[in-house]
Short mmCIF file of C-alpha atoms and ligand atoms in Angstrom, two decimals:
data_model
loop_
_atom_site.label_atom_id
_atom_site.label_comp_id
_atom_site.label_asym_id
_atom_site.label_seq_id
_atom_site.Cartn_x
_atom_site.Cartn_y
_atom_site.Cartn_z
CA MET Y 1 -53.81 -0.46 -64.34
CA THR Y 2 -53.62 1.13 -67.80
CA PRO Y 3 -50.16 2.59 -68.34
CA GLN Y 4 -49.32 5.16 -71.01
CA PRO Y 5 -45.71 5.09 -72.27
CA GLY Y 6 -43.20 7.80 -71.36
CA MET Y 7 -40.85 8.52 -68.47
CA GLY Y 8 -42.84 9.53 -65.42
CA LEU Y 9 -45.74 7.28 -66.37
CA VAL Y 10 -48.74 7.59 -64.08
CA ALA Y 11 -50.78 4.51 -63.26
CA GLU Y 12 -54.15 4.75 -61.56
CA HIS Y 13 -55.89 1.83 -59.85
CA PHE Y 14 -52.81 -0.35 -59.42
CA ASP Y 15 -53.62 -3.46 -57.41
CA PRO Y 16 -50.56 -4.71 -55.45
CA ASP Y 17 -52.29 -8.07 -54.93
CA SER Y 18 -52.80 -8.69 -58.63
CA ALA Y 19 -49.99 -10.80 -60.15
CA GLU Y 20 -50.91 -9.36 -63.53
CA ASP Y 21 -50.57 -5.75 -62.33
CA VAL Y 22 -47.23 -6.52 -60.66
CA GLN Y 23 -45.89 -8.16 -63.84
CA LEU Y 24 -47.03 -5.15 -65.87
CA LEU Y 25 -45.41 -2.81 -63.34
CA ARG Y 26 -42.11 -4.67 -63.61
CA LYS Y 27 -42.12 -4.45 -67.41
CA THR Y 28 -43.16 -0.81 -67.37
CA VAL Y 29 -40.41 0.19 -64.93
CA TYR Y 30 -37.73 -1.19 -67.26
CA ARG Y 31 -39.36 0.37 -70.33
CA ASP Y 32 -40.38 3.79 -68.99
CA LYS Y 33 -37.87 4.01 -66.08
CA ILE Y 34 -40.24 5.81 -63.67
CA VAL Y 35 -43.76 4.80 -62.70
CA LEU Y 36 -46.00 6.73 -60.32
CA LEU Y 37 -48.67 4.57 -58.68
CA ARG Y 38 -51.22 7.13 -57.67
CA GLY Y 39 -53.19 7.06 -54.43
CA LEU Y 40 -52.11 3.59 -53.29
CA ASP Y 41 -52.03 4.65 -49.66
CA LEU Y 42 -50.17 1.57 -48.39
CA ASP Y 43 -49.12 1.24 -44.77
CA VAL Y 44 -45.48 0.49 -44.06
CA ALA Y 45 -45.97 -3.30 -44.17
CA GLY Y 46 -47.93 -3.08 -47.43
CA PHE Y 47 -45.27 -0.85 -48.96
CA LEU Y 48 -42.51 -3.31 -48.04
CA ALA Y 49 -44.66 -6.18 -49.38
CA LEU Y 50 -44.90 -4.39 -52.74
CA GLY Y 51 -41.09 -4.12 -52.76
CA ARG Y 52 -40.87 -7.87 -52.18
CA ARG Y 53 -43.00 -8.44 -55.26
CA LEU Y 54 -40.41 -6.65 -57.39
CA GLY Y 55 -37.29 -8.25 -55.89
CA THR Y 56 -35.36 -8.86 -52.70
CA PRO Y 57 -35.32 -5.82 -50.41
CA GLU Y 58 -31.98 -4.90 -48.82
CA ALA Y 59 -31.77 -2.84 -45.63
CA TYR Y 60 -29.58 0.27 -45.74
CA TYR Y 61 -26.18 -0.37 -44.15
CA GLU Y 62 -26.48 2.52 -41.64
CA PRO Y 63 -29.11 1.70 -38.96
CA ALA Y 64 -29.95 5.38 -38.34
CA TYR Y 65 -32.08 5.26 -41.51
CA HIS Y 66 -34.13 2.22 -40.52
CA HIS Y 67 -37.86 2.32 -39.87
CA PRO Y 68 -38.33 1.19 -36.24
CA GLU Y 69 -40.54 -1.77 -37.22
CA HIS Y 70 -39.06 -2.74 -40.59
CA ARG Y 71 -35.33 -2.35 -41.06
CA GLU Y 72 -35.70 -2.79 -44.85
CA VAL Y 73 -37.61 0.51 -44.93
CA PHE Y 74 -35.32 3.56 -45.16
CA VAL Y 75 -36.83 6.69 -43.63
CA SER Y 76 -36.01 10.19 -44.83
CA SER Y 77 -37.52 12.64 -42.37
CA ASN Y 78 -36.88 16.05 -40.87
CA VAL Y 79 -39.76 15.71 -38.41
CA VAL Y 80 -38.96 15.40 -34.70
CA GLU Y 81 -41.83 14.29 -32.48
CA GLY Y 82 -41.59 14.48 -28.70
CA GLY Y 83 -37.82 14.90 -29.01
CA GLN Y 84 -37.66 11.64 -30.97
CA ARG Y 85 -36.19 11.52 -34.43
CA VAL Y 86 -36.98 8.73 -36.87
CA GLY Y 87 -34.75 8.29 -39.91
CA VAL Y 88 -32.36 10.88 -41.34
CA PRO Y 89 -33.15 14.38 -42.69
CA LYS Y 90 -32.06 15.96 -46.00
CA THR Y 91 -31.17 12.74 -47.79
CA GLY Y 92 -30.15 12.56 -51.43
CA ARG Y 93 -29.80 16.25 -52.23
CA PHE Y 94 -27.15 15.57 -54.86
CA TRP Y 95 -27.07 13.66 -58.15
CA HIS Y 96 -26.62 9.94 -57.45
CA SER Y 97 -28.05 6.51 -57.92
CA ASP Y 98 -28.87 4.50 -54.81
CA TYR Y 99 -25.96 2.40 -53.44
CA GLN Y 100 -23.70 3.34 -56.35
CA PHE Y 101 -20.85 3.32 -53.82
CA MET Y 102 -21.51 -0.33 -52.91
CA PRO Y 103 -20.34 -3.47 -54.74
CA ARG Y 104 -23.98 -4.38 -55.48
CA PRO Y 105 -26.07 -1.28 -56.19
CA PHE Y 106 -29.85 -1.57 -56.01
CA ASP Y 107 -31.81 -2.40 -59.14
CA ILE Y 108 -35.18 -0.84 -58.35
CA THR Y 109 -36.07 1.90 -55.87
CA LEU Y 110 -39.57 2.46 -54.49
CA THR Y 111 -40.46 5.55 -52.47
CA SER Y 112 -43.60 6.36 -50.57
CA PRO Y 113 -43.94 10.05 -49.74
CA ARG Y 114 -45.73 10.44 -46.39
CA VAL Y 115 -45.46 14.20 -45.77
CA VAL Y 116 -44.92 16.28 -48.89
CA PRO Y 117 -43.76 19.92 -48.66
CA GLU Y 118 -46.04 22.60 -50.11
CA ARG Y 119 -43.24 24.15 -52.12
CA ASN Y 120 -40.06 22.54 -53.45
CA ARG Y 121 -41.64 19.16 -53.91
CA GLY Y 122 -40.51 16.33 -56.09
CA THR Y 123 -37.47 14.45 -57.28
CA LEU Y 124 -35.32 15.25 -60.31
CA PHE Y 125 -34.17 12.50 -62.68
CA ILE Y 126 -31.72 12.19 -65.58
CA ASP Y 127 -31.71 9.12 -67.84
CA LEU Y 128 -28.08 8.00 -68.25
CA ALA Y 129 -28.94 5.57 -71.05
CA LYS Y 130 -30.43 8.39 -73.14
CA THR Y 131 -27.51 10.68 -72.32
CA TYR Y 132 -24.99 7.96 -73.28
CA GLU Y 133 -26.79 7.60 -76.59
CA ALA Y 134 -26.57 11.38 -77.16
CA LEU Y 135 -22.82 11.65 -76.41
CA SER Y 136 -20.59 12.83 -79.25
CA PRO Y 137 -18.79 10.00 -81.10
CA GLU Y 138 -15.51 11.37 -79.66
CA LEU Y 139 -16.74 11.17 -76.07
CA LYS Y 140 -18.19 7.69 -76.63
CA LYS Y 141 -14.79 6.62 -77.87
CA ALA Y 142 -13.05 8.31 -74.94
CA VAL Y 143 -15.03 6.34 -72.33
CA GLU Y 144 -14.39 2.99 -73.98
CA GLY Y 145 -12.37 0.73 -71.71
CA THR Y 146 -12.41 3.20 -68.81
CA THR Y 147 -13.49 2.52 -65.23
CA ALA Y 148 -15.19 4.74 -62.66
CA THR Y 149 -14.62 4.71 -58.90
CA HIS Y 150 -17.48 5.52 -56.53
CA THR Y 151 -17.50 6.40 -52.82
CA VAL Y 152 -19.97 7.71 -50.24
CA ARG Y 153 -17.21 9.75 -48.57
CA ARG Y 154 -18.52 13.22 -49.48
CA TYR Y 155 -22.12 12.49 -48.54
CA PHE Y 156 -21.81 10.24 -45.50
CA LYS Y 157 -24.05 11.81 -42.82
CA ILE Y 158 -22.49 12.63 -39.46
CA ARG Y 159 -24.44 10.66 -36.82
CA PRO Y 160 -25.43 12.04 -33.40
CA ASP Y 161 -22.78 9.80 -31.77
CA ASP Y 162 -20.02 11.23 -34.00
CA VAL Y 163 -19.93 14.55 -32.12
CA PHE Y 164 -16.36 15.33 -30.95
CA ARG Y 165 -14.83 12.54 -33.03
CA PRO Y 166 -11.86 13.66 -35.14
CA VAL Y 167 -12.74 13.76 -38.82
CA CYS Y 168 -9.75 11.53 -39.70
CA GLU Y 169 -11.17 8.78 -37.51
CA LEU Y 170 -14.55 9.08 -39.16
CA LEU Y 171 -12.98 9.03 -42.64
CA ALA Y 172 -11.01 5.90 -41.70
CA GLU Y 173 -14.24 4.26 -40.54
CA ILE Y 174 -16.02 5.19 -43.79
CA ASP Y 175 -13.17 3.78 -45.88
CA ALA Y 176 -13.09 0.56 -43.86
CA LYS Y 177 -16.87 0.02 -43.98
CA THR Y 178 -17.48 1.22 -47.51
CA PRO Y 179 -14.24 1.09 -49.48
CA PRO Y 180 -14.44 2.79 -52.89
CA VAL Y 181 -15.75 0.51 -55.66
CA THR Y 182 -14.54 0.51 -59.25
CA MET Y 183 -16.82 -0.47 -62.12
CA PRO Y 184 -16.85 -0.08 -65.90
CA THR Y 185 -17.88 3.51 -66.77
CA VAL Y 186 -20.39 2.19 -69.32
CA TYR Y 187 -22.36 -0.99 -68.84
CA GLU Y 188 -25.19 -2.82 -70.54
CA HIS Y 189 -28.58 -2.81 -68.82
CA PRO Y 190 -29.54 -6.48 -68.43
CA HIS Y 191 -33.25 -5.87 -69.11
CA THR Y 192 -33.21 -3.27 -71.84
CA GLY Y 193 -29.85 -3.89 -73.53
CA GLU Y 194 -29.21 -0.13 -73.36
CA ARG Y 195 -25.74 1.14 -72.64
CA VAL Y 196 -25.67 3.26 -69.50
CA LEU Y 197 -23.06 5.86 -68.55
CA TYR Y 198 -22.69 5.01 -64.88
CA VAL Y 199 -21.33 8.16 -63.21
CA SER Y 200 -22.79 10.60 -60.71
CA GLU Y 201 -21.74 13.93 -59.32
CA GLY Y 202 -22.35 12.76 -55.75
CA PHE Y 203 -20.60 9.41 -55.65
CA THR Y 204 -18.14 9.14 -58.55
CA GLU Y 205 -14.74 10.30 -57.35
CA SER Y 206 -12.63 9.40 -60.40
CA VAL Y 207 -12.51 7.89 -63.87
CA GLN Y 208 -9.48 5.86 -64.93
CA GLY Y 209 -8.23 5.23 -68.44
CA PRO Y 210 -7.48 1.66 -69.62
CA ASP Y 211 -3.94 2.22 -68.26
CA GLY Y 212 -5.38 2.80 -64.76
CA ARG Y 213 -4.40 6.49 -64.69
CA SER Y 214 -6.93 8.95 -63.28
CA ARG Y 215 -8.61 11.17 -65.89
CA PRO Y 216 -10.20 14.09 -63.98
CA GLU Y 217 -10.94 16.07 -67.16
CA LEU Y 218 -12.85 13.10 -68.60
CA LEU Y 219 -14.97 12.76 -65.44
CA ARG Y 220 -15.75 16.47 -65.63
CA GLU Y 221 -16.68 16.19 -69.29
CA LEU Y 222 -19.00 13.26 -68.56
CA LEU Y 223 -20.71 15.02 -65.66
CA THR Y 224 -21.19 18.09 -67.85
CA ALA Y 225 -22.48 16.06 -70.79
CA THR Y 226 -25.00 14.30 -68.52
CA GLY Y 227 -26.28 17.58 -67.02
CA GLN Y 228 -25.09 16.88 -63.48
CA LEU Y 229 -22.91 19.95 -62.95
CA ASP Y 230 -24.59 23.10 -61.72
CA GLY Y 231 -23.83 25.94 -64.06
CA ALA Y 232 -23.96 23.73 -67.15
CA PRO Y 233 -27.71 23.45 -67.65
CA GLY Y 234 -29.76 23.24 -70.80
CA MET Y 235 -28.70 20.43 -73.07
CA VAL Y 236 -29.83 17.43 -71.07
CA PRO Y 237 -33.48 16.73 -70.27
CA VAL Y 238 -34.09 16.73 -66.53
CA HIS Y 239 -37.38 15.21 -65.46
CA LEU Y 240 -39.12 16.64 -62.39
CA GLN Y 241 -41.35 13.97 -60.87
CA THR Y 242 -43.96 15.29 -58.47
CA PHE Y 243 -46.17 13.22 -56.20
CA GLU Y 244 -48.67 13.39 -53.37
CA ALA Y 245 -48.65 11.71 -49.97
CA GLY Y 246 -49.88 8.13 -50.43
CA ASP Y 247 -48.52 7.73 -53.98
CA VAL Y 248 -45.76 5.21 -54.62
CA LEU Y 249 -42.93 6.07 -56.99
CA VAL Y 250 -40.98 3.20 -58.58
CA TRP Y 251 -37.86 3.67 -60.69
CA ASP Y 252 -35.11 1.86 -62.53
CA ASN Y 253 -32.07 2.65 -60.37
CA ARG Y 254 -29.73 1.06 -62.96
CA SER Y 255 -30.17 3.75 -65.58
CA LEU Y 256 -31.24 6.91 -63.75
CA VAL Y 257 -29.54 9.39 -61.49
CA HIS Y 258 -31.80 11.38 -59.21
CA ARG Y 259 -31.66 14.15 -56.65
CA ALA Y 260 -34.09 15.51 -54.11
CA VAL Y 261 -35.33 19.03 -54.81
CA HIS Y 262 -33.63 21.56 -52.55
CA THR Y 263 -35.48 23.67 -50.05
CA ASP Y 264 -33.81 26.45 -48.09
CA THR Y 265 -36.83 27.13 -45.90
CA PRO Y 266 -37.34 23.75 -44.31
CA GLU Y 267 -40.87 22.42 -44.44
CA PRO Y 268 -41.76 19.05 -42.94
CA ALA Y 269 -40.91 16.22 -45.34
CA VAL Y 270 -41.14 12.49 -44.69
CA SER Y 271 -40.77 9.57 -47.06
CA TRP Y 272 -40.20 5.84 -46.89
CA ARG Y 273 -37.99 3.98 -49.31
CA VAL Y 274 -37.54 0.32 -50.19
CA THR Y 275 -34.72 -0.78 -52.47
CA VAL Y 276 -34.55 -4.19 -54.10
CA HIS Y 277 -32.33 -6.47 -56.12
CA ASP Y 278 -34.27 -8.01 -58.98
CA ALA Y 279 -33.78 -11.52 -60.34
CA VAL Y 280 -31.13 -10.69 -62.94
CA GLU Y 281 -27.46 -10.60 -61.98
CA ASP Y 282 -25.33 -7.99 -63.67
O1 LIG M 301 -28.35 10.49 -46.50
C1 LIG M 301 -28.18 10.23 -47.70
O2 LIG M 301 -28.14 11.14 -48.54
C2 LIG M 301 -28.05 8.80 -48.10
C3 LIG M 301 -27.07 8.58 -49.24
C4 LIG M 301 -25.65 8.82 -48.82
N1 LIG M 301 -27.15 7.22 -49.74
C5 LIG M 301 -28.39 6.74 -50.29
C6 LIG M 301 -28.17 5.52 -51.15
O3 LIG M 301 -29.02 4.64 -51.19
O4 LIG M 301 -27.17 5.45 -51.82
FE1 LIG M 302 -31.53 8.31 -53.57
#
């Protein structure tokens, strides 16, 4: 492959069996954050195998998302065939990074769009390393020594078996299975050395000062400054990544937040996802 620098880099003729191409892909993902491998057309096993070349895949904790043959493949799908549903519809329609609510978030995400809507296609991305860099000196100082707490609570999907369960019981289950996690608000990316402002509109429920006290106004300021609040557009570059069925999209989940493009008139949409931990601990 012959990559050109820049977020949303497009690579033609990527060979998943070439160690050289895979090494180049790995380096390019950390440098350019998003790489689109055009026209790869991998089957589900080949897609998972590509994930394994970038790290150790981890299956999503909720089985409803699993591909029937490969539990490490997460299926986002609104297609029902013969009364049978595979995967979960309408995933990720809010700013987040994958598994931000877990103690060990994913390092790299790969997606393989299978059925792409005609309209409202693509995924939006914001680079939280670039936005940290662009913060005012005052805001940079204000986040120093703070922590952020993340939870899936607002975006946990009600499962078919949850019908008629009281919401309090469901909330208790969510809190027991996925207790909120607290991390430094800013951390250093182990591959690029960049400082990343690690907050999202979807998963971050609070920011605490060094004294442990919640700072709701600071969280709001950070979400505004990183372009994640509707109604505060303009200042932050948002990248729209489009793709075709058969492409593979790979991104650096440590430094980007993303959200699926909304569609009010539902068109069929299906994609596979593999998420991996790379070799570096952070
Ligand atoms: O259905 C979804 O939107 C899934 C979301 C709550 N979590 C995806 C992830 O990897 O964090
Ligand atoms: Fe996601």
